[in-house]
């Protein structure tokens, strides 16, 4: 099914962000060192077009250096304010928090198929190599195997915390239980997360870039 994307205004995101994780839950990843302002956040709601089914909320928060560079691109008047310029600037970020909140139950196989499709877009764009693609998909399938029977449920949250070449991945249930907690190292891991969201052909690129453009 073809995907449709709806972006939320950044002001609404800023107001709602503290509420996205329940006040009864502790955020399970380090959120220090992230930026603020118009260049610091991208947000979108991903839905399926045919039945208009909300699937997930995705928020990206960037560190102050990347946020400033994104703000510079957004405020430029010399033609740099293009989708490619914004995406390439975001892809260089070394401090990123990605938060995915599921809006419906999703089988693990469905999730992995979507992840693979978006990582293929990153491979096609040269963000990850063919060898990195194969290694990452093999490792990811093993990493998420504990969720094979359960899958993802409505209001589960998945966190990706990028710090340089380290990636911290946590899956948290709606009641705050930690279902998966993994740390991996390697520049290709950072590039795979950001590339899967921002590469041309990704399910998420259009909505994320529209959200930051609207905020400016």
GROMACS .gro file of C-alpha atoms in nm:
model
  216
    1UNK     CA    1   0.000   0.000   0.000
    2UNK     CA    2   0.121   0.348  -0.081
    3UNK     CA    3   0.212   0.557   0.221
    4UNK     CA    4   0.080   0.903   0.296
    5UNK     CA    5   0.252   1.147   0.529
    6UNK     CA    6   0.118   1.424   0.749
    7UNK     CA    7   0.350   1.666   0.925
    8UNK     CA    8   0.259   1.841   1.248
    9UNK     CA    9   0.361   2.203   1.314
   10UNK     CA   10   0.676   2.226   1.523
   11UNK     CA   11   0.506   2.445   1.782
   12UNK     CA   12   0.259   2.166   1.850
   13UNK     CA   13   0.541   1.915   1.870
   14UNK     CA   14   0.726   2.124   2.126
   15UNK     CA   15   0.415   2.152   2.338
   16UNK     CA   16   0.329   1.785   2.320
   17UNK     CA   17   0.677   1.631   2.331
   18UNK     CA   18   0.693   1.605   2.712
   19UNK     CA   19   0.360   1.421   2.704
   20UNK     CA   20   0.452   1.163   2.442
   21UNK     CA   21   0.621   0.947   2.701
   22UNK     CA   22   0.385   0.906   2.991
   23UNK     CA   23   0.471   1.102   3.301
   24UNK     CA   24   0.467   0.765   3.478
   25UNK     CA   25   0.752   0.639   3.260
   26UNK     CA   26   1.119   0.728   3.279
   27UNK     CA   27   1.273   0.796   2.939
   28UNK     CA   28   1.515   0.502   2.901
   29UNK     CA   29   1.782   0.679   2.695
   30UNK     CA   30   2.004   0.980   2.759
   31UNK     CA   31   1.834   1.298   2.634
   32UNK     CA   32   2.103   1.545   2.741
   33UNK     CA   33   2.297   1.741   2.481
   34UNK     CA   34   2.010   1.792   2.236
   35UNK     CA   35   1.934   2.125   2.071
   36UNK     CA   36   1.629   2.347   2.073
   37UNK     CA   37   1.460   2.583   1.831
   38UNK     CA   38   1.324   2.551   1.479
   39UNK     CA   39   1.621   2.352   1.347
   40UNK     CA   40   1.629   2.098   1.626
   41UNK     CA   41   1.315   1.892   1.561
   42UNK     CA   42   1.145   1.703   1.280
   43UNK     CA   43   0.815   1.526   1.338
   44UNK     CA   44   0.559   1.339   1.132
   45UNK     CA   45   0.266   1.101   1.154
   46UNK     CA   46   0.299   0.802   0.923
   47UNK     CA   47  -0.024   0.651   0.794
   48UNK     CA   48  -0.145   0.409   0.531
   49UNK     CA   49  -0.346   0.578   0.259
   50UNK     CA   50  -0.613   0.326   0.159
   51UNK     CA   51  -0.765   0.287   0.503
   52UNK     CA   52  -0.616   0.607   0.655
   53UNK     CA   53  -0.474   0.402   0.941
   54UNK     CA   54  -0.232   0.583   1.170
   55UNK     CA   55   0.074   0.362   1.211
   56UNK     CA   56   0.329   0.562   1.409
   57UNK     CA   57   0.455   0.901   1.523
   58UNK     CA   58   0.818   0.975   1.444
   59UNK     CA   59   1.020   1.254   1.606
   60UNK     CA   60   1.385   1.336   1.536
   61UNK     CA   61   1.572   1.569   1.771
   62UNK     CA   62   1.919   1.694   1.683
   63UNK     CA   63   2.213   1.818   1.884
   64UNK     CA   64   2.287   2.194   1.892
   65UNK     CA   65   2.551   2.188   1.616
   66UNK     CA   66   2.326   2.010   1.367
   67UNK     CA   67   2.029   2.221   1.477
   68UNK     CA   68   2.225   2.538   1.401
   69UNK     CA   69   2.333   2.409   1.059
   70UNK     CA   70   1.974   2.316   0.978
   71UNK     CA   71   1.858   2.659   1.090
   72UNK     CA   72   2.119   2.817   0.862
   73UNK     CA   73   1.990   2.615   0.567
   74UNK     CA   74   1.631   2.709   0.650
   75UNK     CA   75   1.713   3.080   0.668
   76UNK     CA   76   1.926   3.089   0.353
   77UNK     CA   77   1.813   3.290   0.051
   78UNK     CA   78   2.064   3.158  -0.203
   79UNK     CA   79   1.886   2.841  -0.310
   80UNK     CA   80   2.036   2.614  -0.045
   81UNK     CA   81   1.697   2.560   0.118
   82UNK     CA   82   1.618   2.246  -0.077
   83UNK     CA   83   1.512   1.900   0.037
   84UNK     CA   84   1.856   1.766  -0.052
   85UNK     CA   85   2.035   2.041   0.141
   86UNK     CA   86   1.823   1.981   0.451
   87UNK     CA   87   1.850   1.603   0.432
   88UNK     CA   88   2.226   1.605   0.375
   89UNK     CA   89   2.274   1.842   0.668
   90UNK     CA   90   2.067   1.618   0.894
   91UNK     CA   91   2.253   1.309   0.774
   92UNK     CA   92   2.577   1.458   0.907
   93UNK     CA   93   2.437   1.495   1.260
   94UNK     CA   94   2.635   1.319   1.534
   95UNK     CA   95   2.386   1.377   1.817
   96UNK     CA   96   2.034   1.253   1.742
   97UNK     CA   97   1.737   1.114   1.930
   98UNK     CA   98   1.472   0.930   1.728
   99UNK     CA   99   1.146   0.841   1.901
  100UNK     CA  100   0.888   0.615   1.738
  101UNK     CA  101   0.548   0.580   1.905
  102UNK     CA  102   0.331   0.307   1.754
  103UNK     CA  103  -0.034   0.396   1.693
  104UNK     CA  104  -0.145   0.039   1.624
  105UNK     CA  105  -0.024  -0.319   1.663
  106UNK     CA  106   0.249  -0.407   1.412
  107UNK     CA  107   0.383  -0.758   1.355
  108UNK     CA  108   0.759  -0.793   1.374
  109UNK     CA  109   0.769  -0.916   1.014
  110UNK     CA  110   0.587  -0.603   0.898
  111UNK     CA  111   0.828  -0.382   1.089
  112UNK     CA  112   1.136  -0.558   0.952
  113UNK     CA  113   1.002  -0.545   0.596
  114UNK     CA  114   0.952  -0.169   0.630
  115UNK     CA  115   1.295  -0.123   0.786
  116UNK     CA  116   1.456  -0.321   0.504
  117UNK     CA  117   1.273  -0.119   0.238
  118UNK     CA  118   1.392   0.211   0.384
  119UNK     CA  119   1.745   0.082   0.433
  120UNK     CA  120   1.744  -0.018   0.065
  121UNK     CA  121   1.670   0.348  -0.013
  122UNK     CA  122   1.974   0.443   0.196
  123UNK     CA  123   2.184   0.187   0.008
  124UNK     CA  124   2.064   0.320  -0.329
  125UNK     CA  125   2.161   0.672  -0.219
  126UNK     CA  126   2.510   0.556  -0.121
  127UNK     CA  127   2.453   0.631   0.248
  128UNK     CA  128   2.535   0.270   0.336
  129UNK     CA  129   2.725   0.026   0.119
  130UNK     CA  130   2.593  -0.306  -0.008
  131UNK     CA  131   2.808  -0.490   0.245
  132UNK     CA  132   2.691  -0.269   0.531
  133UNK     CA  133   2.331  -0.323   0.424
  134UNK     CA  134   2.370  -0.702   0.441
  135UNK     CA  135   2.544  -0.691   0.779
  136UNK     CA  136   2.296  -0.449   0.934
  137UNK     CA  137   1.991  -0.646   0.818
  138UNK     CA  138   2.139  -0.970   0.950
  139UNK     CA  139   2.216  -0.812   1.286
  140UNK     CA  140   1.880  -0.632   1.312
  141UNK     CA  141   1.682  -0.949   1.245
  142UNK     CA  142   1.874  -1.122   1.525
  143UNK     CA  143   1.843  -0.820   1.754
  144UNK     CA  144   1.464  -0.804   1.730
  145UNK     CA  145   1.406  -1.179   1.744
  146UNK     CA  146   1.293  -1.162   2.112
  147UNK     CA  147   0.990  -0.967   1.983
  148UNK     CA  148   0.899  -1.232   1.725
  149UNK     CA  149   0.583  -1.352   1.899
  150UNK     CA  150   0.479  -1.024   2.058
  151UNK     CA  151   0.564  -0.774   1.786
  152UNK     CA  152   0.494  -0.407   1.856
  153UNK     CA  153   0.173  -0.300   2.024
  154UNK     CA  154  -0.027   0.019   2.028
  155UNK     CA  155   0.157   0.287   2.233
  156UNK     CA  156   0.487   0.099   2.245
  157UNK     CA  157   0.781   0.337   2.204
  158UNK     CA  158   1.107   0.270   2.026
  159UNK     CA  159   1.407   0.492   2.096
  160UNK     CA  160   1.725   0.536   1.893
  161UNK     CA  161   1.993   0.749   2.061
  162UNK     CA  162   2.288   0.834   1.838
  163UNK     CA  163   2.607   0.969   1.996
  164UNK     CA  164   2.887   0.983   1.742
  165UNK     CA  165   2.931   0.628   1.620
  166UNK     CA  166   2.740   0.467   1.909
  167UNK     CA  167   2.375   0.370   1.884
  168UNK     CA  168   2.151   0.288   2.181
  169UNK     CA  169   1.827   0.110   2.088
  170UNK     CA  170   1.543   0.063   2.338
  171UNK     CA  171   1.190  -0.070   2.295
  172UNK     CA  172   0.954   0.027   2.576
  173UNK     CA  173   0.597  -0.094   2.630
  174UNK     CA  174   0.308   0.140   2.704
  175UNK     CA  175   0.335   0.056   3.075
  176UNK     CA  176   0.708   0.138   3.082
  177UNK     CA  177   0.853  -0.215   3.067
  178UNK     CA  178   1.182  -0.244   2.875
  179UNK     CA  179   1.140  -0.507   2.604
  180UNK     CA  180   1.475  -0.460   2.429
  181UNK     CA  181   1.790  -0.269   2.522
  182UNK     CA  182   2.089  -0.291   2.290
  183UNK     CA  183   2.401  -0.085   2.217
  184UNK     CA  184   2.598  -0.113   1.894
  185UNK     CA  185   2.902   0.071   1.765
  186UNK     CA  186   2.995   0.178   1.414
  187UNK     CA  187   2.949   0.477   1.182
  188UNK     CA  188   2.732   0.264   0.954
  189UNK     CA  189   2.478   0.227   1.238
  190UNK     CA  190   2.429   0.601   1.266
  191UNK     CA  191   2.409   0.631   0.889
  192UNK     CA  192   2.159   0.346   0.866
  193UNK     CA  193   1.919   0.511   1.112
  194UNK     CA  194   1.937   0.856   0.956
  195UNK     CA  195   1.952   0.721   0.602
  196UNK     CA  196   1.647   0.503   0.659
  197UNK     CA  197   1.453   0.814   0.754
  198UNK     CA  198   1.597   1.072   0.513
  199UNK     CA  199   1.720   0.898   0.197
  200UNK     CA  200   1.532   0.969  -0.127
  201UNK     CA  201   1.259   0.707  -0.153
  202UNK     CA  202   1.225   0.660   0.224
  203UNK     CA  203   0.872   0.646   0.364
  204UNK     CA  204   0.961   0.925   0.606
  205UNK     CA  205   1.173   1.176   0.414
  206UNK     CA  206   0.892   1.394   0.276
  207UNK     CA  207   0.701   1.431   0.602
  208UNK     CA  208   1.011   1.499   0.811
  209UNK     CA  209   1.146   1.765   0.578
  210UNK     CA  210   0.807   1.930   0.540
  211UNK     CA  211   0.776   1.956   0.918
  212UNK     CA  212   1.102   2.147   0.966
  213UNK     CA  213   1.030   2.372   0.669
  214UNK     CA  214   0.688   2.463   0.805
  215UNK     CA  215   0.835   2.540   1.146
  216UNK     CA  216   1.066   2.798   0.994
   0.00000   0.00000   0.00000
